[in-house]
Short mmCIF file of C-alpha atoms in Angstrom, two decimals:
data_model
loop_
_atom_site.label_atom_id
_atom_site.label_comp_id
_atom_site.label_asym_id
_atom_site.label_seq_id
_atom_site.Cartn_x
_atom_site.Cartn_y
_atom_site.Cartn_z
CA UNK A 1 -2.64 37.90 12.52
CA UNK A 2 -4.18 40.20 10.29
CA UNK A 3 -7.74 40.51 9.39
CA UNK A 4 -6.56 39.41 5.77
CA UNK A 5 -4.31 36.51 6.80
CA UNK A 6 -7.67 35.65 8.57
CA UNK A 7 -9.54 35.59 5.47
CA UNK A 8 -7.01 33.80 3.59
CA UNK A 9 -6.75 30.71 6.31
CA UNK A 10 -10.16 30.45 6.53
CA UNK A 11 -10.82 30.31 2.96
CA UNK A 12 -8.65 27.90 2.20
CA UNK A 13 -9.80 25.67 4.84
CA UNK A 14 -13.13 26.01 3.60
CA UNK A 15 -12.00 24.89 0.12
CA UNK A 16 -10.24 21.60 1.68
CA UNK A 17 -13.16 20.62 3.57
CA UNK A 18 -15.25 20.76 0.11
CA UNK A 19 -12.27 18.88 -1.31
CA UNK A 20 -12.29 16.26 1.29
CA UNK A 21 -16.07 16.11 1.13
CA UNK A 22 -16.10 15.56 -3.09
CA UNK A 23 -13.61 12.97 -2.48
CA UNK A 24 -15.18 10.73 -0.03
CA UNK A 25 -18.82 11.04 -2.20
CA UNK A 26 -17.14 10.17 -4.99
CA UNK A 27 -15.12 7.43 -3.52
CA UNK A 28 -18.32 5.87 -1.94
CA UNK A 29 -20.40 6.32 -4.88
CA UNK A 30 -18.11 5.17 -7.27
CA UNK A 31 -17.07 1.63 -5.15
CA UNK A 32 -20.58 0.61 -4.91
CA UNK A 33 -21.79 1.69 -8.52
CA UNK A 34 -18.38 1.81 -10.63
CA UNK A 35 -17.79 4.89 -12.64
CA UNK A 36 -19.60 4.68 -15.48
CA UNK A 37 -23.19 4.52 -13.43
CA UNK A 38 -22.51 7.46 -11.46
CA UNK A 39 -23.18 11.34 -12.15
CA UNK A 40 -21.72 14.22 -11.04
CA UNK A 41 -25.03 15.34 -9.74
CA UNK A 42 -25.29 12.63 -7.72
CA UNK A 43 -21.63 13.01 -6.43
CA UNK A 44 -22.70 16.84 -5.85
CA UNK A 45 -25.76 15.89 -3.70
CA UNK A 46 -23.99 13.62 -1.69
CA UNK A 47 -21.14 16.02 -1.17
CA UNK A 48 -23.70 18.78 -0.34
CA UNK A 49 -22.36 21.56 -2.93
CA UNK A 50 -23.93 22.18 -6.37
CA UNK A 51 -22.70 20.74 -9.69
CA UNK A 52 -20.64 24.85 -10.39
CA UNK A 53 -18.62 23.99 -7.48
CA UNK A 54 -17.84 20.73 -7.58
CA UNK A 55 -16.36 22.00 -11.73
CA UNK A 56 -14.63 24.00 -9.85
CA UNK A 57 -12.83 21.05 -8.34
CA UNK A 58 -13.24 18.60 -11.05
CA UNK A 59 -14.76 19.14 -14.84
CA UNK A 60 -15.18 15.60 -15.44
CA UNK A 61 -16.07 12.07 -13.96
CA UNK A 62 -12.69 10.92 -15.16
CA UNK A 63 -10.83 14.17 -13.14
CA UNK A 64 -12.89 12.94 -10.51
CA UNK A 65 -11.30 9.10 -10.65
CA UNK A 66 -8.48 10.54 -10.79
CA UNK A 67 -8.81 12.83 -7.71
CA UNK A 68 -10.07 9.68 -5.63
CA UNK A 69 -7.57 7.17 -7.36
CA UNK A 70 -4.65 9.28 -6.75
CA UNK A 71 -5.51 9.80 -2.53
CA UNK A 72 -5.46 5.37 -2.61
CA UNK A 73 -2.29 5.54 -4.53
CA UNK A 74 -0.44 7.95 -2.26
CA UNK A 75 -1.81 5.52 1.10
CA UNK A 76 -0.73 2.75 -0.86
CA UNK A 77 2.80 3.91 -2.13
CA UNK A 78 3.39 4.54 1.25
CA UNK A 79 2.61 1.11 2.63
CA UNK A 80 4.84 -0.53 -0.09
CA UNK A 81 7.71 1.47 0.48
CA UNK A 82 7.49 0.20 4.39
CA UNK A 83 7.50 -2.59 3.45
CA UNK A 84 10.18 -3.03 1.40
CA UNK A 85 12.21 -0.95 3.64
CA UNK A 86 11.90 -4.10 5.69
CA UNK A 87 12.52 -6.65 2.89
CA UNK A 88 16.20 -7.45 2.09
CA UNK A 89 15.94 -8.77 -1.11
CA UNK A 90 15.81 -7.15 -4.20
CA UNK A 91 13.14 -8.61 -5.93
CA UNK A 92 11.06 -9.16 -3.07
CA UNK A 93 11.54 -5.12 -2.04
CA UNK A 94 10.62 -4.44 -5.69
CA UNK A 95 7.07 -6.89 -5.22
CA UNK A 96 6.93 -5.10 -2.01
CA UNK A 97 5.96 -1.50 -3.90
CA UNK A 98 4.26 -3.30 -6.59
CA UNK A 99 1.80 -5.55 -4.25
CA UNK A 100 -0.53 -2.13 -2.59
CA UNK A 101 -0.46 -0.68 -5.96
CA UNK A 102 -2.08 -3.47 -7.57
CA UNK A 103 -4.37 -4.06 -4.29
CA UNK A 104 -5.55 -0.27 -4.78
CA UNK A 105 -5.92 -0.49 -8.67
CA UNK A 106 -7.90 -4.27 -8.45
CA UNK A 107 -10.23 -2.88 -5.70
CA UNK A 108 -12.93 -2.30 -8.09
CA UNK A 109 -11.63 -3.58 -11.67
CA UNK A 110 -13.49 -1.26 -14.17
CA UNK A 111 -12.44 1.72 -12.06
CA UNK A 112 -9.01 1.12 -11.59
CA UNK A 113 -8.97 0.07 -15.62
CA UNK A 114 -10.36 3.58 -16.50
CA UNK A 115 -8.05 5.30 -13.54
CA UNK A 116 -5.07 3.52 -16.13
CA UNK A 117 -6.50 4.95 -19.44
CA UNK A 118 -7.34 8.38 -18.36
CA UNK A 119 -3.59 8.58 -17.38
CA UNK A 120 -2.85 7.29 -20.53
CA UNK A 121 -5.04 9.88 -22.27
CA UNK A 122 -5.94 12.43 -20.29
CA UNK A 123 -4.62 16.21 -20.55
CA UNK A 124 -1.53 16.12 -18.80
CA UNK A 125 -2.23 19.85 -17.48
CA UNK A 126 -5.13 19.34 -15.05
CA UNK A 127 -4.15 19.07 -11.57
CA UNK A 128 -5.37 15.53 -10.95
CA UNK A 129 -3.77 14.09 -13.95
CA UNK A 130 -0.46 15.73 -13.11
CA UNK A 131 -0.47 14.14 -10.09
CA UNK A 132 -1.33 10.87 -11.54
CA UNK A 133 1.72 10.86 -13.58
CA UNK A 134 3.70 12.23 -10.30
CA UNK A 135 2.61 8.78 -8.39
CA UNK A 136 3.82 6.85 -11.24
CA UNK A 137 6.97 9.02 -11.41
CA UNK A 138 7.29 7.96 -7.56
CA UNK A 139 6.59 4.56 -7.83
CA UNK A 140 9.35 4.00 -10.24
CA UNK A 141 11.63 6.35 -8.04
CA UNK A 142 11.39 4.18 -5.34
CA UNK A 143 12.03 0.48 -6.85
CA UNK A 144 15.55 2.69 -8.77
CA UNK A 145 15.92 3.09 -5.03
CA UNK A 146 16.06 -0.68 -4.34
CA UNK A 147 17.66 -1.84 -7.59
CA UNK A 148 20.30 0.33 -6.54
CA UNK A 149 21.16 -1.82 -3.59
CA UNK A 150 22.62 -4.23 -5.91
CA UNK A 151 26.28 -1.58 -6.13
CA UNK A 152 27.15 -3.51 -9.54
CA UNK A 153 23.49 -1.69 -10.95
CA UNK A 154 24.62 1.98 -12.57
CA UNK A 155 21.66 4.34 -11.83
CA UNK A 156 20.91 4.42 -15.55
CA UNK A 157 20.36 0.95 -15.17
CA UNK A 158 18.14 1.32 -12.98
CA UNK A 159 16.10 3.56 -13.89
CA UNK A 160 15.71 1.71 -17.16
CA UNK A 161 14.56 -1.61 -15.08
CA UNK A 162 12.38 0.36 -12.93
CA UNK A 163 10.50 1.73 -15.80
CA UNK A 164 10.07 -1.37 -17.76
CA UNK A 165 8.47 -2.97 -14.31
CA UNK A 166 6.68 -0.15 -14.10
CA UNK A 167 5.10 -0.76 -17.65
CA UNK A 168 4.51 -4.47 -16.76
CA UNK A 169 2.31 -3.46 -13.90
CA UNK A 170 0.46 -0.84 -15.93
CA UNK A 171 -0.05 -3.43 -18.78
CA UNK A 172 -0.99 -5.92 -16.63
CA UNK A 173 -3.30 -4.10 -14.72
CA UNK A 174 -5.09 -2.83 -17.43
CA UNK A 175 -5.09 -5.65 -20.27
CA UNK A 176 -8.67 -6.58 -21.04
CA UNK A 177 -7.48 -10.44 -20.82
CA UNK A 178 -6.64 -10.02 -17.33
CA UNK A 179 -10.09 -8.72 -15.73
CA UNK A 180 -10.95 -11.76 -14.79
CA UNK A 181 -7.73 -12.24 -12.78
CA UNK A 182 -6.83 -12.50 -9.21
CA UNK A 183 -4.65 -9.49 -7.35
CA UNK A 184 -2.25 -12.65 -6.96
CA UNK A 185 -2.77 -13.78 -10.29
CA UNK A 186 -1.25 -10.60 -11.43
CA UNK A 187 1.53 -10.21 -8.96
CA UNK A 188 2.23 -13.64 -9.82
CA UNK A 189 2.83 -12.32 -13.71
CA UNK A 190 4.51 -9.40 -12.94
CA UNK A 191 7.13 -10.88 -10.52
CA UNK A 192 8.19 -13.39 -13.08
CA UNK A 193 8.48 -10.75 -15.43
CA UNK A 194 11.03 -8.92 -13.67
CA UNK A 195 12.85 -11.59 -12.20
CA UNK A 196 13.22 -12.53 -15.98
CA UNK A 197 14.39 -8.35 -16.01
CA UNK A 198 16.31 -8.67 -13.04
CA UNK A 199 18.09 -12.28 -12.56
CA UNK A 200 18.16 -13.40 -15.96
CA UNK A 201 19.96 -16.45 -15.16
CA UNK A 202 18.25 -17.55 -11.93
CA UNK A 203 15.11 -17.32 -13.92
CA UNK A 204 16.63 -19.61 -16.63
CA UNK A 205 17.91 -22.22 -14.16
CA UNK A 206 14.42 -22.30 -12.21
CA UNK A 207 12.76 -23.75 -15.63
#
């Protein structure tokens, strides 16, 4: 290996390990205080790097939500999709994905509420927010993957159904009349939804 390639590997392991420590300071900080009563000097000095690096990583505290959020959603993505690769009904495959999602958005309310809106409203060209909008992109992905066990549902079909479940869970994770609610309170809501989505006519006959 070259004296260059040297350089190169060790550089960008350096910038991981600052990565990896940013995240876990502002993970920490931000489950025991909530966004809002956190700075980014106080994320720096726990990360041990000044406030021009950690820019360099982040510009903002919502970047930085979205940098923490988004390593929870990819553990938790992952855990529904084993799950419902064990779960031979549709609906309850479906719940299967939703169910971490929600568990990883609900784990501190406000922060998960203000994960949603800087999605919403953030500038889709930084890094972190791109990848936000990736997850989603995933999420949906893999319930088209389950509706699709159903051979009578077209792919445009869906992918149309996946994305209006998606939106439930989005709205209902984020709708200022649910704070107060319950992870199962909301699962609860959202499955009924798309069984009403998904098995019109079951859901009319269980009324």
């Amino acid at each position: 290996m070259s004296l260059a390639s040297k350089s190169v590997g060790r550089r960008e392991r350096n910038k991981q390990e600052k990565l990896d420590r940013i995240t876990a300071a502002a993970r920490e900080l931000f489950s025991v205080h909530g966004v809002d009563e956190v700075t980014t000097q106080q994320i720096a000095d726990k990360a041990d790097i000044g406030t021009g690096t950690l820019f360099l990583y982040a510009k903002t505290k919502g970047e930085l939500l979205l940098l923490v959020q988004n390593s929870s959603y990819v553990d938790a993505l992952e855990r529904g999709r084993a799950a419902a690769g064990t779960t031979p009904d549709v609906l309850d495959a479906v719940m299967a994905i939703v169910r971490p999602v929600v568990e990883c958005n609900r784990t501190q309310i406000d922060n998960g509420r203000t994960y949603l809106r800087e999605m919403l409203f953030g500038d889709p060209e930084e890094p972190h927010h791109r990848d936000a909008l990736a997850l989603s992109a995933e999420t949906e992905e893999a319930i088209v993957a389950i509706l699709q066990r159903d051979k009578n549902v077209t792919e445009a079909e869906a992918t149309a159904q996946a994305h209006i479940i998606s939106a439930i869970m989005f709205v209902s994770m984020a709708a200022t009349v649910n704070i107060g609610s319950t992870v199962e309170d909301l699962l609860q809501g959202i499955r009924s939804q798309a069984e009403v989505l998904l098995d019109p006519k079951k859901s009319a006959a269980g009324r």
